[in-house]
């Protein structure tokens, strides 16, 4: 399964050449030319790793790193022309996972990316599902909406994943119970209702209220 990388680089030539390199090695590379709310863009994306420059317009990489770490544990590699020990120390203290100075050996960058991704997603479950503005990251167990992110329980992940895989379709209570417990026997029907209610509350906290609709006598619909 290919991983998605969010590249934060304001130099167009570096950005384009690195994005091309990553694509050649099977990565899906997202970039931005708007540096107003980079952390929000990353949280709303499907990225599993961030390559972050420090010298950026409007807000520097330190600010972005701090903003990301307050809301997510996504792996961050700082890739910068700043070569001082202080820059590296500050980056690590703010939550970066690795630090690489330009110009760098591309094979070393790729090796460090692979190592971080393997450590962050040891079971390979770095896939994401999207819909209705939601981004469900199955590798991190999180859901994000308009730049905000929350952790979900395993049952909440399973329910939301089922809805996102079947948008606009009514999913019966029996199907949802089987999704959670692989059986619709010996499970109190109210237990499903409790799990649905908890998921709805999480989505409301993100500002995504009213997305899961109950269909009387039929089930639920996203």
mmCIF file with all atom_site columns, N, CA, C and O in Angstrom, residues 90-109:
data_model
loop_
_atom_site.group_PDB
_atom_site.id
_atom_site.type_symbol
_atom_site.label_atom_id
_atom_site.label_alt_id
_atom_site.label_comp_id
_atom_site.label_asym_id
_atom_site.label_entity_id
_atom_site.label_seq_id
_atom_site.pdbx_PDB_ins_code
_atom_site.Cartn_x
_atom_site.Cartn_y
_atom_site.Cartn_z
_atom_site.occupancy
_atom_site.B_iso_or_equiv
_atom_site.pdbx_formal_charge
_atom_site.auth_seq_id
_atom_site.auth_comp_id
_atom_site.auth_asym_id
_atom_site.auth_atom_id
_atom_site.pdbx_PDB_model_num
ATOM 1  N N  . UNK A 1 90  ? 15.955 22.423 18.472 1.00 0.00 ? 90  UNK A N  1
ATOM 2  C CA . UNK A 1 90  ? 14.618 23.010 18.569 1.00 0.00 ? 90  UNK A CA 1
ATOM 3  C C  . UNK A 1 90  ? 13.589 22.161 17.839 1.00 0.00 ? 90  UNK A C  1
ATOM 4  O O  . UNK A 1 90  ? 12.473 21.960 18.327 1.00 0.00 ? 90  UNK A O  1
ATOM 5  N N  . UNK A 1 91  ? 13.965 21.655 16.670 1.00 0.00 ? 91  UNK A N  1
ATOM 6  C CA . UNK A 1 91  ? 13.046 20.823 15.899 1.00 0.00 ? 91  UNK A CA 1
ATOM 7  C C  . UNK A 1 91  ? 12.655 19.577 16.688 1.00 0.00 ? 91  UNK A C  1
ATOM 8  O O  . UNK A 1 91  ? 11.475 19.216 16.768 1.00 0.00 ? 91  UNK A O  1
ATOM 9  N N  . UNK A 1 92  ? 13.638 18.921 17.283 1.00 0.00 ? 92  UNK A N  1
ATOM 10 C CA . UNK A 1 92  ? 13.368 17.710 18.057 1.00 0.00 ? 92  UNK A CA 1
ATOM 11 C C  . UNK A 1 92  ? 12.546 18.024 19.302 1.00 0.00 ? 92  UNK A C  1
ATOM 12 O O  . UNK A 1 92  ? 11.631 17.287 19.663 1.00 0.00 ? 92  UNK A O  1
ATOM 13 N N  . UNK A 1 93  ? 12.866 19.136 19.959 1.00 0.00 ? 93  UNK A N  1
ATOM 14 C CA . UNK A 1 93  ? 12.117 19.504 21.163 1.00 0.00 ? 93  UNK A CA 1
ATOM 15 C C  . UNK A 1 93  ? 10.659 19.828 20.860 1.00 0.00 ? 93  UNK A C  1
ATOM 16 O O  . UNK A 1 93  ? 9.782  19.656 21.719 1.00 0.00 ? 93  UNK A O  1
ATOM 17 N N  . UNK A 1 94  ? 10.393 20.295 19.648 1.00 0.00 ? 94  UNK A N  1
ATOM 18 C CA . UNK A 1 94  ? 9.017  20.619 19.256 1.00 0.00 ? 94  UNK A CA 1
ATOM 19 C C  . UNK A 1 94  ? 8.269  19.411 18.701 1.00 0.00 ? 94  UNK A C  1
ATOM 20 O O  . UNK A 1 94  ? 7.103  19.526 18.348 1.00 0.00 ? 94  UNK A O  1
ATOM 21 N N  . UNK A 1 95  ? 8.961  18.260 18.604 1.00 0.00 ? 95  UNK A N  1
ATOM 22 C CA . UNK A 1 95  ? 8.256  17.043 18.223 1.00 0.00 ? 95  UNK A CA 1
ATOM 23 C C  . UNK A 1 95  ? 8.623  16.433 16.900 1.00 0.00 ? 95  UNK A C  1
ATOM 24 O O  . UNK A 1 95  ? 8.016  15.437 16.486 1.00 0.00 ? 95  UNK A O  1
ATOM 25 N N  . UNK A 1 96  ? 9.613  17.010 16.191 1.00 0.00 ? 96  UNK A N  1
ATOM 26 C CA . UNK A 1 96  ? 10.031 16.387 14.932 1.00 0.00 ? 96  UNK A CA 1
ATOM 27 C C  . UNK A 1 96  ? 10.662 15.031 15.217 1.00 0.00 ? 96  UNK A C  1
ATOM 28 O O  . UNK A 1 96  ? 11.306 14.831 16.248 1.00 0.00 ? 96  UNK A O  1
ATOM 29 N N  . UNK A 1 97  ? 10.480 14.095 14.309 1.00 0.00 ? 97  UNK A N  1
ATOM 30 C CA . UNK A 1 97  ? 11.024 12.747 14.480 1.00 0.00 ? 97  UNK A CA 1
ATOM 31 C C  . UNK A 1 97  ? 12.413 12.602 13.886 1.00 0.00 ? 97  UNK A C  1
ATOM 32 O O  . UNK A 1 97  ? 13.168 11.705 14.275 1.00 0.00 ? 97  UNK A O  1
ATOM 33 N N  . UNK A 1 98  ? 12.752 13.463 12.935 1.00 0.00 ? 98  UNK A N  1
ATOM 34 C CA . UNK A 1 98  ? 14.063 13.376 12.294 1.00 0.00 ? 98  UNK A CA 1
ATOM 35 C C  . UNK A 1 98  ? 14.407 14.741 11.716 1.00 0.00 ? 98  UNK A C  1
ATOM 36 O O  . UNK A 1 98  ? 13.537 15.604 11.541 1.00 0.00 ? 98  UNK A O  1
ATOM 37 N N  . UNK A 1 99  ? 15.684 14.934 11.403 1.00 0.00 ? 99  UNK A N  1
ATOM 38 C CA . UNK A 1 99  ? 16.184 16.227 10.925 1.00 0.00 ? 99  UNK A CA 1
ATOM 39 C C  . UNK A 1 99  ? 17.217 15.963 9.849  1.00 0.00 ? 99  UNK A C  1
ATOM 40 O O  . UNK A 1 99  ? 18.167 15.203 10.062 1.00 0.00 ? 99  UNK A O  1
ATOM 41 N N  . UNK A 1 100 ? 17.025 16.566 8.678  1.00 0.00 ? 100 UNK A N  1
ATOM 42 C CA . UNK A 1 100 ? 17.933 16.353 7.544  1.00 0.00 ? 100 UNK A CA 1
ATOM 43 C C  . UNK A 1 100 ? 18.284 17.705 6.941  1.00 0.00 ? 100 UNK A C  1
ATOM 44 O O  . UNK A 1 100 ? 17.406 18.543 6.711  1.00 0.00 ? 100 UNK A O  1
ATOM 45 N N  . UNK A 1 101 ? 19.566 17.915 6.695  1.00 0.00 ? 101 UNK A N  1
ATOM 46 C CA . UNK A 1 101 ? 20.035 19.198 6.183  1.00 0.00 ? 101 UNK A CA 1
ATOM 47 C C  . UNK A 1 101 ? 20.209 19.159 4.665  1.00 0.00 ? 101 UNK A C  1
ATOM 48 O O  . UNK A 1 101 ? 20.739 18.195 4.118  1.00 0.00 ? 101 UNK A O  1
ATOM 49 N N  . UNK A 1 102 ? 19.736 20.211 3.984  1.00 0.00 ? 102 UNK A N  1
ATOM 50 C CA . UNK A 1 102 ? 19.957 20.359 2.540  1.00 0.00 ? 102 UNK A CA 1
ATOM 51 C C  . UNK A 1 102 ? 21.387 20.853 2.294  1.00 0.00 ? 102 UNK A C  1
ATOM 52 O O  . UNK A 1 102 ? 21.889 21.668 3.074  1.00 0.00 ? 102 UNK A O  1
ATOM 53 N N  . UNK A 1 103 ? 22.033 20.421 1.221  1.00 0.00 ? 103 UNK A N  1
ATOM 54 C CA . UNK A 1 103 ? 21.576 19.376 0.300  1.00 0.00 ? 103 UNK A CA 1
ATOM 55 C C  . UNK A 1 103 ? 21.763 18.004 0.941  1.00 0.00 ? 103 UNK A C  1
ATOM 56 O O  . UNK A 1 103 ? 22.680 17.814 1.748  1.00 0.00 ? 103 UNK A O  1
ATOM 57 N N  . UNK A 1 104 ? 20.894 17.069 0.612  1.00 0.00 ? 104 UNK A N  1
ATOM 58 C CA . UNK A 1 104 ? 20.923 15.767 1.248  1.00 0.00 ? 104 UNK A CA 1
ATOM 59 C C  . UNK A 1 104 ? 20.982 14.677 0.181  1.00 0.00 ? 104 UNK A C  1
ATOM 60 O O  . UNK A 1 104 ? 20.658 14.898 -0.983 1.00 0.00 ? 104 UNK A O  1
ATOM 61 N N  . UNK A 1 105 ? 21.394 13.507 0.592  1.00 0.00 ? 105 UNK A N  1
ATOM 62 C CA . UNK A 1 105 ? 21.384 12.337 -0.279 1.00 0.00 ? 105 UNK A CA 1
ATOM 63 C C  . UNK A 1 105 ? 19.955 11.808 -0.327 1.00 0.00 ? 105 UNK A C  1
ATOM 64 O O  . UNK A 1 105 ? 19.367 11.479 0.715  1.00 0.00 ? 105 UNK A O  1
ATOM 65 N N  . UNK A 1 106 ? 19.370 11.756 -1.510 1.00 0.00 ? 106 UNK A N  1
ATOM 66 C CA . UNK A 1 106 ? 17.964 11.347 -1.621 1.00 0.00 ? 106 UNK A CA 1
ATOM 67 C C  . UNK A 1 106 ? 17.729 9.936  -1.105 1.00 0.00 ? 106 UNK A C  1
ATOM 68 O O  . UNK A 1 106 ? 16.660 9.641  -0.551 1.00 0.00 ? 106 UNK A O  1
ATOM 69 N N  . UNK A 1 107 ? 18.707 9.063  -1.252 1.00 0.00 ? 107 UNK A N  1
ATOM 70 C CA . UNK A 1 107 ? 18.537 7.694  -0.762 1.00 0.00 ? 107 UNK A CA 1
ATOM 71 C C  . UNK A 1 107 ? 18.487 7.647  0.767  1.00 0.00 ? 107 UNK A C  1
ATOM 72 O O  . UNK A 1 107 ? 17.769 6.822  1.348  1.00 0.00 ? 107 UNK A O  1
ATOM 73 N N  . UNK A 1 108 ? 19.231 8.549  1.402  1.00 0.00 ? 108 UNK A N  1
ATOM 74 C CA . UNK A 1 108 ? 19.165 8.641  2.863  1.00 0.00 ? 108 UNK A CA 1
ATOM 75 C C  . UNK A 1 108 ? 17.795 9.142  3.294  1.00 0.00 ? 108 UNK A C  1
ATOM 76 O O  . UNK A 1 108 ? 17.186 8.625  4.248  1.00 0.00 ? 108 UNK A O  1
ATOM 77 N N  . UNK A 1 109 ? 17.273 10.159 2.591  1.00 0.00 ? 109 UNK A N  1
ATOM 78 C CA . UNK A 1 109 ? 15.928 10.655 2.889  1.00 0.00 ? 109 UNK A CA 1
ATOM 79 C C  . UNK A 1 109 ? 14.903 9.537  2.751  1.00 0.00 ? 109 UNK A C  1
ATOM 80 O O  . UNK A 1 109 ? 14.064 9.331  3.641  1.00 0.00 ? 109 UNK A O  1
#
